[in-house]
Tab-separated table of C-alpha atoms in Angstrom:
chain	number	residue	atom	x	y	z
H	53	MET	CA	-8.907	-139.357	-46.590
H	54	VAL	CA	-10.252	-135.707	-46.729
H	55	LYS	CA	-13.579	-137.133	-48.047
H	56	THR	CA	-13.735	-139.576	-45.249
H	57	LEU	CA	-13.249	-136.851	-42.703
H	58	GLY	CA	-16.111	-135.005	-44.320
H	59	TRP	CA	-18.440	-137.946	-44.095
H	60	LEU	CA	-17.447	-138.637	-40.519
H	61	ALA	CA	-18.037	-135.045	-39.710
H	62	GLY	CA	-21.364	-135.072	-41.355
H	63	ALA	CA	-22.550	-138.434	-39.631
H	64	GLY	CA	-21.265	-137.002	-36.269
H	65	LEU	CA	-23.310	-133.948	-36.768
H	66	LEU	CA	-26.441	-135.856	-37.745
H	67	VAL	CA	-26.041	-138.210	-34.760
H	68	GLY	CA	-25.249	-135.306	-32.514
H	69	LEU	CA	-28.447	-133.465	-33.661
H	70	ILE	CA	-30.675	-136.456	-33.080
H	71	MET	CA	-29.113	-136.974	-29.734
H	72	ALA	CA	-29.623	-133.316	-28.667
H	73	PHE	CA	-33.355	-133.595	-29.540
H	74	GLY	CA	-33.847	-137.231	-28.734
H	75	VAL	CA	-31.774	-138.468	-26.076
H	76	ALA	CA	-30.859	-135.317	-24.112
H	77	PRO	CA	-33.646	-134.492	-21.532
H	78	ARG	CA	-35.710	-131.333	-21.690
H	79	GLU	CA	-34.387	-128.702	-19.318
H	80	VAL	CA	-36.881	-128.102	-16.420
H	81	THR	CA	-36.647	-124.376	-16.252
H	82	GLN	CA	-35.246	-123.305	-19.385
H	83	GLY	CA	-37.211	-125.675	-21.703
H	84	ASN	CA	-36.189	-126.588	-25.166
H	85	VAL	CA	-34.102	-123.526	-25.741
H	86	GLN	CA	-31.457	-125.094	-23.677
H	87	ARG	CA	-30.852	-127.585	-26.481
H	88	ILE	CA	-28.853	-124.848	-28.198
H	89	MET	CA	-26.023	-125.610	-25.777
H	90	TYR	CA	-25.363	-128.920	-27.717
H	91	VAL	CA	-24.232	-126.554	-30.545
H	92	HIS	CA	-23.030	-123.606	-28.762
H	93	VAL	CA	-20.432	-125.400	-26.382
H	94	PRO	CA	-18.979	-127.572	-29.149
H	95	LEU	CA	-18.428	-124.576	-31.482
H	96	ILE	CA	-16.706	-122.440	-28.896
H	97	LEU	CA	-14.486	-125.386	-27.940
H	98	ALA	CA	-13.690	-126.364	-31.468
H	99	SER	CA	-12.657	-122.750	-32.013
H	100	TYR	CA	-10.316	-123.105	-29.195
H	101	VAL	CA	-8.632	-126.128	-30.880
H	102	ALA	CA	-8.500	-124.132	-34.133
H	103	PHE	CA	-6.704	-121.302	-32.229
H	104	GLY	CA	-4.441	-123.646	-30.441
H	105	VAL	CA	-3.445	-125.449	-33.890
H	106	LEU	CA	-2.937	-121.770	-35.394
H	107	ALA	CA	-0.402	-120.917	-32.541
H	108	ILE	CA	1.607	-124.279	-32.963
H	109	ALA	CA	1.432	-123.975	-36.828
H	110	SER	CA	2.701	-120.336	-36.443
H	111	VAL	CA	5.694	-121.479	-34.375
H	112	VAL	CA	6.371	-124.371	-36.819
H	113	TYR	CA	6.355	-121.962	-39.701
H	114	LEU	CA	8.813	-119.604	-38.012
H	115	ALA	CA	11.167	-122.530	-37.164
H	116	ARG	CA	11.019	-124.489	-40.449
H	117	ARG	CA	9.690	-121.749	-42.922
H	118	HIS	CA	7.546	-124.384	-44.656
H	119	PRO	CA	4.500	-122.996	-46.530
H	120	ALA	CA	2.355	-125.934	-45.470
H	121	ALA	CA	2.590	-124.841	-41.812
H	122	ASP	CA	1.453	-121.391	-42.880
H	123	ARG	CA	-1.585	-122.656	-44.847
H	124	VAL	CA	-2.758	-124.706	-41.661
H	125	ALA	CA	-2.477	-121.523	-39.706
H	126	HIS	CA	-4.335	-119.534	-42.240
H	127	ALA	CA	-7.088	-122.090	-42.671
H	128	SER	CA	-7.443	-122.519	-38.856
H	129	GLY	CA	-7.765	-118.795	-38.426
H	130	GLU	CA	-10.692	-118.671	-40.962
H	131	VAL	CA	-12.517	-121.658	-39.407
H	132	GLY	CA	-11.718	-120.463	-35.802
H	133	VAL	CA	-13.199	-117.081	-36.512
H	134	LEU	CA	-16.294	-118.569	-38.064
H	135	PHE	CA	-16.799	-121.103	-35.199
H	136	VAL	CA	-16.323	-118.454	-32.548
H	137	GLY	CA	-18.731	-116.073	-34.421
H	138	LEU	CA	-21.413	-118.728	-34.501
H	139	GLY	CA	-20.754	-119.598	-30.966
H	140	ILE	CA	-21.353	-115.993	-29.852
H	141	ALA	CA	-24.555	-115.853	-32.108
H	142	THR	CA	-25.861	-119.136	-30.700
H	143	GLY	CA	-25.057	-118.039	-27.053
H	144	SER	CA	-26.947	-114.676	-27.923
H	145	ILE	CA	-30.112	-116.571	-29.161
H	146	TRP	CA	-29.953	-118.648	-26.002
H	147	GLY	CA	-29.243	-115.572	-23.645
H	148	LYS	CA	-32.177	-113.565	-24.869
H	149	PRO	CA	-35.047	-116.004	-23.552
H	150	THR	CA	-32.815	-117.163	-20.714
H	151	TRP	CA	-30.986	-114.060	-19.285
H	152	GLY	CA	-33.596	-111.703	-20.868
H	153	THR	CA	-30.638	-110.070	-22.874
H	154	TRP	CA	-28.722	-110.699	-26.024
H	155	TRP	CA	-25.522	-109.583	-24.706
H	156	THR	CA	-23.948	-108.797	-21.241
H	157	TRP	CA	-20.457	-107.782	-20.322
H	158	ASP	CA	-19.788	-110.927	-18.340
H	159	ALA	CA	-16.232	-112.259	-17.929
H	160	ARG	CA	-16.489	-115.115	-20.384
H	161	LEU	CA	-18.646	-113.468	-22.952
H	162	THR	CA	-16.140	-110.629	-22.970
H	163	SER	CA	-13.160	-112.894	-23.214
H	164	VAL	CA	-14.663	-114.665	-26.180
H	165	ALA	CA	-15.693	-111.446	-27.921
H	166	ILE	CA	-12.030	-110.187	-27.604
H	167	LEU	CA	-10.864	-113.515	-29.011
H	168	PHE	CA	-13.125	-112.937	-31.986
H	169	VAL	CA	-11.893	-109.376	-32.759
H	170	MET	CA	-8.246	-110.494	-32.208
H	171	TYR	CA	-8.397	-113.247	-34.841
H	172	LEU	CA	-10.551	-111.048	-36.957
H	173	GLY	CA	-7.535	-108.660	-37.023
H	174	TYR	CA	-5.359	-111.536	-37.787
H	175	LEU	CA	-7.540	-112.268	-40.987
H	176	LEU	CA	-7.588	-108.678	-41.828
H	177	LEU	CA	-3.763	-108.527	-41.654
H	178	ARG	CA	-3.490	-111.677	-44.006
H	179	GLY	CA	-5.838	-109.753	-46.407
H	180	THR	CA	-3.787	-106.639	-46.841
H	181	ILE	CA	-0.249	-108.199	-47.557
H	182	ASP	CA	0.075	-109.293	-51.195
H	183	ASP	CA	3.468	-111.010	-50.947
H	184	PRO	CA	2.569	-114.534	-49.508
H	185	GLU	CA	5.878	-114.952	-47.828
H	186	ARG	CA	5.628	-111.726	-45.912
H	187	ALA	CA	1.969	-112.513	-45.111
H	188	ALA	CA	3.090	-115.838	-43.641
H	189	ARG	CA	5.862	-114.240	-41.484
H	190	TYR	CA	3.894	-111.442	-40.108
H	191	CYS	CA	0.770	-113.577	-39.418
H	192	ALA	CA	3.009	-116.214	-37.685
H	193	VAL	CA	4.266	-113.393	-35.250
H	194	LEU	CA	0.756	-112.094	-34.627
H	195	GLY	CA	-0.590	-115.615	-34.140
H	196	ILE	CA	2.004	-116.146	-31.321
H	197	VAL	CA	1.418	-112.777	-29.935
H	198	ALA	CA	-2.298	-113.504	-29.818
H	199	ALA	CA	-1.864	-117.007	-28.405
H	200	LEU	CA	0.306	-115.787	-25.444
H	201	ASP	CA	-2.178	-112.923	-24.851
H	202	ILE	CA	-5.009	-115.280	-24.329
H	203	PRO	CA	-4.203	-116.082	-20.652
H	204	LEU	CA	-3.745	-112.436	-19.903
H	205	VAL	CA	-7.068	-111.556	-21.447
H	206	HIS	CA	-8.608	-114.428	-19.397
H	207	PHE	CA	-7.232	-113.324	-15.987
H	208	SER	CA	-7.776	-109.391	-16.665
H	209	VAL	CA	-11.512	-109.951	-17.808
H	210	TYR	CA	-12.132	-112.505	-14.976
H	211	TRP	CA	-11.039	-110.076	-12.385
H	212	TRP	CA	-12.877	-107.351	-14.043
H	213	ARG	CA	-16.216	-109.043	-13.588
H	214	THR	CA	-17.788	-112.491	-13.442
H	215	LEU	CA	-21.352	-113.663	-13.743
H	216	HIS	CA	-21.412	-116.561	-16.183
H	217	GLN	CA	-22.461	-119.851	-14.963
H	218	PRO	CA	-19.389	-121.922	-14.154
H	219	PRO	CA	-18.038	-124.327	-16.947
H	220	SER	CA	-20.010	-127.538	-17.069
H	221	LEU	CA	-17.685	-129.867	-18.736
H	222	MET	CA	-14.119	-128.919	-17.710
H	223	LYS	CA	-14.147	-127.847	-14.127
H	224	PRO	CA	-12.392	-129.032	-10.943
H	225	GLY	CA	-13.935	-132.244	-9.837
H	226	GLY	CA	-14.984	-133.353	-13.249
H	227	PHE	CA	-18.384	-133.412	-14.816
H	228	THR	CA	-21.257	-133.971	-12.337
H	229	GLY	CA	-24.236	-133.820	-14.700
H	230	SER	CA	-26.318	-136.834	-15.851
H	231	THR	CA	-24.739	-138.949	-18.852
H	232	SER	CA	-27.949	-138.280	-20.806
H	233	ILE	CA	-26.561	-134.746	-21.015
H	234	LEU	CA	-22.819	-135.690	-21.311
H	235	TRP	CA	-23.148	-138.024	-24.382
H	236	PRO	CA	-25.029	-135.712	-26.756
H	237	LEU	CA	-22.599	-133.060	-25.842
H	238	LEU	CA	-19.453	-135.205	-26.366
H	239	ILE	CA	-20.776	-136.534	-29.549
H	240	ASN	CA	-21.367	-132.949	-30.831
H	241	LEU	CA	-17.995	-131.819	-29.596
H	242	LEU	CA	-16.219	-134.768	-31.660
H	243	ALA	CA	-18.383	-133.852	-34.703
H	244	PHE	CA	-17.496	-130.122	-34.668
H	245	VAL	CA	-13.885	-131.013	-34.220
H	246	LEU	CA	-14.080	-133.351	-37.223
H	247	LEU	CA	-15.949	-130.630	-39.150
H	248	TYR	CA	-12.995	-128.154	-38.180
H	249	ALA	CA	-10.519	-130.594	-39.416
H	250	TYR	CA	-12.430	-131.215	-42.598
H	251	PHE	CA	-12.782	-127.505	-43.388
H	252	VAL	CA	-9.072	-126.874	-42.672
H	253	ALA	CA	-8.082	-129.797	-44.964
H	254	ARG	CA	-10.241	-128.526	-47.887
H	255	ARG	CA	-9.051	-125.013	-47.256
H	256	VAL	CA	-5.414	-126.095	-47.081
H	257	ARG	CA	-5.767	-127.872	-50.404
H	258	LEU	CA	-7.320	-124.856	-51.928
H	259	LEU	CA	-4.594	-122.409	-50.683
H	260	ARG	CA	-2.032	-124.955	-52.241
H	261	SER	CA	-3.752	-124.697	-55.438
H	262	GLU	CA	-3.948	-120.957	-55.375
H	263	ALA	CA	-0.257	-120.857	-54.720
H	264	GLU	CA	0.542	-123.047	-57.621
H	265	VAL	CA	-1.631	-120.928	-59.934
H	266	THR	CA	0.084	-117.637	-58.986
H	267	ALA	CA	3.520	-119.215	-58.863
R	95	MET	CA	29.493	-101.561	-31.005
R	96	SER	CA	28.009	-103.433	-28.057
R	97	TYR	CA	24.191	-104.418	-28.132
R	98	ALA	CA	23.258	-101.667	-25.566
R	99	ARG	CA	25.019	-98.999	-27.471
R	100	ARG	CA	23.502	-99.919	-30.882
R	101	ALA	CA	20.058	-99.800	-29.183
R	102	LEU	CA	20.794	-96.468	-27.519
R	103	ALA	CA	22.146	-95.212	-30.895
R	104	ILE	CA	18.734	-95.828	-32.625
R	105	ALA	CA	16.931	-94.355	-29.674
R	106	TRP	CA	19.189	-91.210	-29.652
R	107	LYS	CA	18.621	-90.988	-33.476
R	108	ASP	CA	14.946	-90.844	-33.119
R	109	LEU	CA	14.867	-88.514	-30.193
R	110	ALA	CA	17.227	-86.154	-31.932
R	111	VAL	CA	15.158	-86.073	-35.068
R	112	GLU	CA	12.057	-85.475	-32.886
R	113	ARG	CA	13.951	-82.817	-30.865
R	114	ARG	CA	14.679	-80.817	-34.082
R	115	SER	CA	11.630	-81.340	-35.971
R	116	LYS	CA	9.126	-81.575	-33.039
R	117	GLU	CA	6.754	-82.995	-35.749
R	118	THR	CA	5.137	-85.737	-33.630
R	119	LEU	CA	5.342	-83.958	-30.207
R	120	ASN	CA	3.774	-80.705	-31.248
R	121	ALA	CA	0.793	-82.490	-32.999
R	122	LEU	CA	0.350	-84.790	-30.144
R	123	VAL	CA	0.425	-82.082	-27.464
R	124	PHE	CA	-2.225	-80.259	-29.467
R	125	PHE	CA	-4.263	-83.347	-29.971
R	126	SER	CA	-4.230	-84.078	-26.206
R	127	LEU	CA	-5.618	-80.626	-25.602
R	128	LEU	CA	-8.393	-81.256	-28.177
R	129	LEU	CA	-9.070	-84.465	-26.396
R	130	LEU	CA	-9.735	-82.572	-23.210
R	131	PHE	CA	-12.325	-80.381	-24.945
R	132	VAL	CA	-14.118	-83.528	-26.544
R	133	PHE	CA	-14.175	-85.168	-23.035
R	134	GLN	CA	-15.608	-82.142	-21.397
R	135	PHE	CA	-18.283	-81.702	-24.271
R	136	THR	CA	-19.364	-85.337	-24.184
R	137	LEU	CA	-19.369	-85.873	-20.455
R	138	GLY	CA	-20.827	-82.626	-19.361
R	139	SER	CA	-19.953	-80.677	-16.257
R	140	ASP	CA	-21.469	-82.928	-13.700
R	141	ARG	CA	-18.584	-83.406	-11.109
R	142	GLU	CA	-19.671	-86.749	-9.697
R	143	ARG	CA	-20.188	-88.328	-12.954
R	144	LEU	CA	-16.778	-86.903	-14.208
R	145	ALA	CA	-14.945	-88.451	-11.180
R	146	ALA	CA	-16.653	-91.887	-11.747
R	147	VAL	CA	-15.345	-92.095	-15.330
R	148	LEU	CA	-12.093	-90.151	-14.951
R	149	PRO	CA	-9.702	-93.257	-14.793
R	150	GLY	CA	-11.173	-94.637	-18.054
R	151	VAL	CA	-11.022	-91.145	-19.704
R	152	LEU	CA	-7.472	-90.668	-18.698
R	153	TRP	CA	-6.465	-93.867	-20.202
R	154	LEU	CA	-8.474	-93.297	-23.216
R	155	GLY	CA	-6.464	-90.060	-23.615
R	156	PHE	CA	-3.175	-92.075	-23.241
R	157	VAL	CA	-4.205	-94.726	-25.617
R	158	LEU	CA	-5.448	-92.468	-28.412
R	159	SER	CA	-2.283	-90.425	-28.399
R	160	ALA	CA	-0.282	-93.668	-28.070
R	161	LEU	CA	-1.900	-94.998	-31.240
R	162	LEU	CA	-0.918	-91.882	-33.009
R	163	ALA	CA	2.662	-91.723	-31.656
R	164	LEU	CA	3.357	-95.459	-32.002
R	165	GLY	CA	2.042	-95.856	-35.378
R	166	ARG	CA	4.721	-93.342	-36.636
R	167	THR	CA	7.510	-95.398	-35.187
R	168	PHE	CA	9.063	-96.241	-38.543
R	169	LEU	CA	7.550	-93.323	-40.574
R	170	VAL	CA	10.979	-91.599	-40.751
R	171	GLU	CA	12.742	-94.590	-42.135
R	172	ARG	CA	9.915	-95.221	-44.670
R	173	GLU	CA	9.392	-91.820	-45.978
R	174	HIS	CA	13.127	-91.022	-46.184
R	175	ASP	CA	14.019	-94.252	-47.788
R	176	CYS	CA	16.299	-95.150	-44.822
R	177	TRP	CA	14.693	-98.560	-44.398
R	178	GLU	CA	17.675	-100.319	-46.020
R	179	GLY	CA	19.972	-98.360	-43.842
R	180	LEU	CA	18.201	-99.625	-40.796
R	181	LEU	CA	18.291	-103.099	-42.065
R	182	LEU	CA	22.130	-102.869	-42.889
R	183	ALA	CA	22.865	-102.094	-39.178
R	184	PRO	CA	25.205	-104.927	-38.046
R	185	GLY	CA	24.559	-107.334	-35.480
R	186	ASP	CA	21.321	-108.639	-33.812
R	187	LYS	CA	18.301	-106.877	-35.160
R	188	SER	CA	16.457	-106.840	-31.858
R	189	ALA	CA	18.878	-103.962	-30.668
R	190	ILE	CA	16.774	-101.912	-33.397
R	191	TYR	CA	13.597	-102.846	-31.671
R	192	LEU	CA	14.910	-101.918	-28.069
R	193	GLY	CA	16.153	-98.596	-29.413
R	194	LYS	CA	12.763	-97.827	-30.958
R	195	LEU	CA	10.914	-99.070	-27.862
R	196	VAL	CA	13.086	-96.676	-25.689
R	197	GLY	CA	12.343	-93.800	-28.120
R	198	ASN	CA	8.634	-94.354	-27.962
R	199	LEU	CA	8.588	-94.719	-24.230
R	200	ALA	CA	10.286	-91.357	-23.974
R	201	LEU	CA	8.055	-89.678	-26.204
R	202	MET	CA	4.868	-91.342	-24.763
R	203	LEU	CA	5.954	-90.600	-21.075
R	204	LEU	CA	6.297	-86.882	-21.936
R	205	VAL	CA	2.930	-86.656	-23.567
R	206	GLU	CA	1.175	-88.579	-20.699
R	207	ALA	CA	2.912	-86.295	-18.139
R	208	LEU	CA	1.483	-83.425	-19.950
R	209	VAL	CA	-2.087	-85.012	-20.326
R	210	LEU	CA	-1.963	-85.869	-16.662
R	211	GLY	CA	-1.034	-82.216	-15.747
R	212	LEU	CA	-3.991	-80.946	-17.967
R	213	PHE	CA	-6.239	-83.280	-16.355
R	214	VAL	CA	-5.286	-82.119	-12.883
R	215	VAL	CA	-5.883	-78.477	-13.942
R	216	PHE	CA	-9.083	-78.881	-16.052
R	217	PHE	CA	-10.904	-81.597	-14.176
R	218	ASP	CA	-9.608	-80.470	-10.710
R	219	ILE	CA	-8.424	-83.858	-9.527
R	220	ASP	CA	-6.285	-84.146	-6.216
R	221	LEU	CA	-3.522	-86.573	-7.043
R	222	GLY	CA	-1.877	-86.259	-3.554
R	223	ARG	CA	-0.937	-89.639	-2.145
R	224	ALA	CA	-2.013	-91.472	-5.215
R	225	LEU	CA	0.828	-90.081	-7.403
R	226	PRO	CA	3.703	-92.463	-6.502
R	227	GLY	CA	1.440	-95.505	-7.197
R	228	LEU	CA	-0.026	-93.721	-10.243
R	229	LEU	CA	3.548	-93.316	-11.688
R	230	VAL	CA	4.155	-97.128	-11.240
R	231	VAL	CA	0.962	-97.897	-13.053
R	232	VAL	CA	1.336	-95.393	-15.844
R	233	LEU	CA	5.089	-96.600	-16.439
R	234	LEU	CA	3.970	-100.217	-16.597
R	235	GLY	CA	1.028	-99.595	-18.587
R	236	THR	CA	2.898	-97.535	-21.109
R	237	LEU	CA	5.611	-100.114	-21.456
R	238	GLY	CA	3.047	-102.698	-22.280
R	239	LEU	CA	1.398	-100.325	-24.932
R	240	ALA	CA	4.855	-99.319	-26.536
R	241	ALA	CA	6.225	-102.844	-26.478
R	242	VAL	CA	3.434	-104.414	-28.643
R	243	GLY	CA	2.950	-101.155	-30.519
R	244	THR	CA	6.614	-100.884	-31.522
R	245	LEU	CA	6.524	-104.521	-32.888
R	246	PHE	CA	3.087	-103.926	-34.645
R	247	ALA	CA	4.288	-100.622	-36.186
R	248	ALA	CA	7.278	-102.537	-37.777
R	249	MET	CA	4.829	-105.155	-39.214
R	250	THR	CA	2.422	-102.432	-40.435
R	251	ALA	CA	4.942	-100.008	-41.737
R	252	ASN	CA	5.122	-101.523	-45.236
R	253	ILE	CA	1.595	-102.669	-45.924
R	254	ARG	CA	-1.532	-101.067	-47.421
R	255	ALA	CA	-3.949	-99.414	-45.071
R	256	ARG	CA	-1.396	-99.323	-42.250
R	257	GLU	CA	-2.866	-96.447	-40.311
R	258	LEU	CA	-6.160	-98.436	-40.256
R	259	LEU	CA	-4.697	-101.859	-39.487
R	260	PHE	CA	-2.419	-100.670	-36.779
R	261	PRO	CA	-5.053	-99.875	-34.094
R	262	VAL	CA	-7.200	-102.774	-35.335
R	263	LEU	CA	-4.367	-105.070	-34.346
R	264	LEU	CA	-3.139	-103.292	-31.353
R	265	LEU	CA	-6.387	-102.575	-29.407
R	266	PRO	CA	-7.626	-106.239	-28.931
R	267	VAL	CA	-4.243	-107.343	-27.805
R	268	GLN	CA	-3.894	-104.561	-25.431
R	269	VAL	CA	-7.250	-105.265	-23.686
R	270	PRO	CA	-5.532	-106.738	-20.419
R	271	VAL	CA	-3.142	-103.797	-20.208
R	272	LEU	CA	-6.166	-101.438	-20.635
R	273	LEU	CA	-8.434	-103.202	-17.963
R	274	ALA	CA	-5.502	-103.470	-15.615
R	275	THR	CA	-4.275	-99.876	-15.793
R	276	VAL	CA	-7.960	-98.379	-15.688
R	277	LYS	CA	-8.881	-100.495	-12.651
R	278	ALA	CA	-5.682	-99.937	-10.868
R	279	THR	CA	-5.889	-96.080	-11.607
R	280	GLU	CA	-9.428	-96.180	-10.326
R	281	GLY	CA	-8.437	-97.808	-7.096
R	282	LEU	CA	-5.469	-95.362	-6.538
R	283	LEU	CA	-7.610	-92.379	-7.180
R	284	GLN	CA	-10.135	-93.374	-4.649
R	285	GLY	CA	-7.341	-93.296	-2.054
R	286	GLU	CA	-6.388	-97.019	-1.916
R	287	PRO	CA	-2.653	-97.913	-1.430
R	288	LEU	CA	-0.778	-99.602	-4.186
R	289	GLY	CA	-1.097	-102.956	-2.374
R	290	ALA	CA	-4.728	-102.979	-2.764
R	291	VAL	CA	-4.325	-103.169	-6.511
R	292	ALA	CA	-1.481	-105.508	-6.463
R	293	HIS	CA	-2.960	-108.139	-8.529
R	294	TRP	CA	-3.436	-105.679	-11.299
R	295	VAL	CA	0.341	-104.463	-10.903
R	296	LYS	CA	1.380	-108.093	-11.095
R	297	LEU	CA	-0.724	-108.727	-14.275
R	298	LEU	CA	0.873	-105.673	-15.974
R	299	VAL	CA	4.467	-106.932	-15.028
R	300	ALA	CA	3.454	-110.309	-16.412
R	301	ALA	CA	2.231	-108.705	-19.699
R	302	ASP	CA	5.284	-106.444	-20.167
R	303	THR	CA	7.561	-109.159	-19.538
R	304	ILE	CA	5.716	-111.387	-22.150
R	305	TYR	CA	5.438	-108.643	-24.745
R	306	VAL	CA	9.022	-107.347	-24.443
R	307	VAL	CA	10.574	-110.968	-24.619
R	308	LEU	CA	8.262	-111.996	-27.546
R	309	SER	CA	9.042	-108.872	-29.380
R	310	LEU	CA	12.723	-109.281	-28.951
R	311	LEU	CA	12.602	-112.792	-30.157
R	312	THR	CA	10.331	-112.143	-33.207
R	313	PHE	CA	11.494	-108.731	-34.322
R	314	ASP	CA	14.294	-110.280	-36.483
R	315	VAL	CA	11.519	-112.142	-38.590
R	316	VAL	CA	9.472	-108.949	-39.053
R	317	LEU	CA	12.298	-107.012	-40.438
R	318	GLU	CA	13.581	-109.768	-42.852
R	319	GLY	CA	12.205	-107.904	-45.737
């Protein structure tokens, strides 16, 4: 099951990569640099999936106190931070030739950066608590606080300043771009979500073995 | 004892300890005075530049003293081995949270009033008509900081590297409160009425509500052991 997931994710990434370079058209003004979008957007969206799963798993843990829920939250936190970190890095690499700067304090960049440090703190908290049961409880509370904080962060940062180009996929009125852009993006999105699921499945298995060894 | 009386008992205990020892308060007052020096040295004496960054600097002062004050919330219990005593208190544990929150709020508002006074004197700001609006913003902002701060203080009280982890956890979560308070203060100090910064005030009210309700619901889980 887990292995199949891995192969599916791998195949998806390969197809996505081929489509990003073969099917997707060359952007007129930005040139080939724009193709990084096919990795950048799926990474960020997959990290949202990860943090969503983390929040749900946290609630489930507090309600049921099942260690499996905590392991899912733990693994999702790690993969989510990795993805959002890579998303920021790829965005930066794209931003330098396009905007002329590695970083700017625009609304969505700032929101994502706050998300990154918030969940980095979540992983730090996990790392400093030795008792697994207590780590699970505290992290579940932090996971819920962080999840409910996201809309507040979003609005405050949005009102603070906004400059980023509007979202291209999920916006009012639906996607209006050409399908030769849409399909490579969707395939890559699917591939990265599968990759997330695969990583989490492997990590959960590892965490379970760790718990068995120390028990 | 009723819920409210149990909460008040905790708050009264903390404030009584603080009134007699003045441990936190003395250090915080001294610390805010030092902050004024630091701000003055780093910003220089250019009046216009100072006026432009004043709201941010003011809240930086509030936040830094809040980090010190809030981080100590459960220090008395931990250092004097009263943690079990706190846990043994009968009834709903969220009353403990409420009591601690009230105590923290009182302490922080006292320090903030002092910092604000020092700012008026040292940086020569004319509060004038901005004062009523500013009080609302300071009150809401402080509640937001203290609400999450008290919850996180309970979480970090019994773990390694707590004085490091506390600000690292609190600051990212508090970004909405910081942005809202700084922007609202900026508007108010420029002479705008409270209505002009209403969206920030609404955001603060929403944030405070979420933080307090969530903390009341989860505090039980944090105190379990």
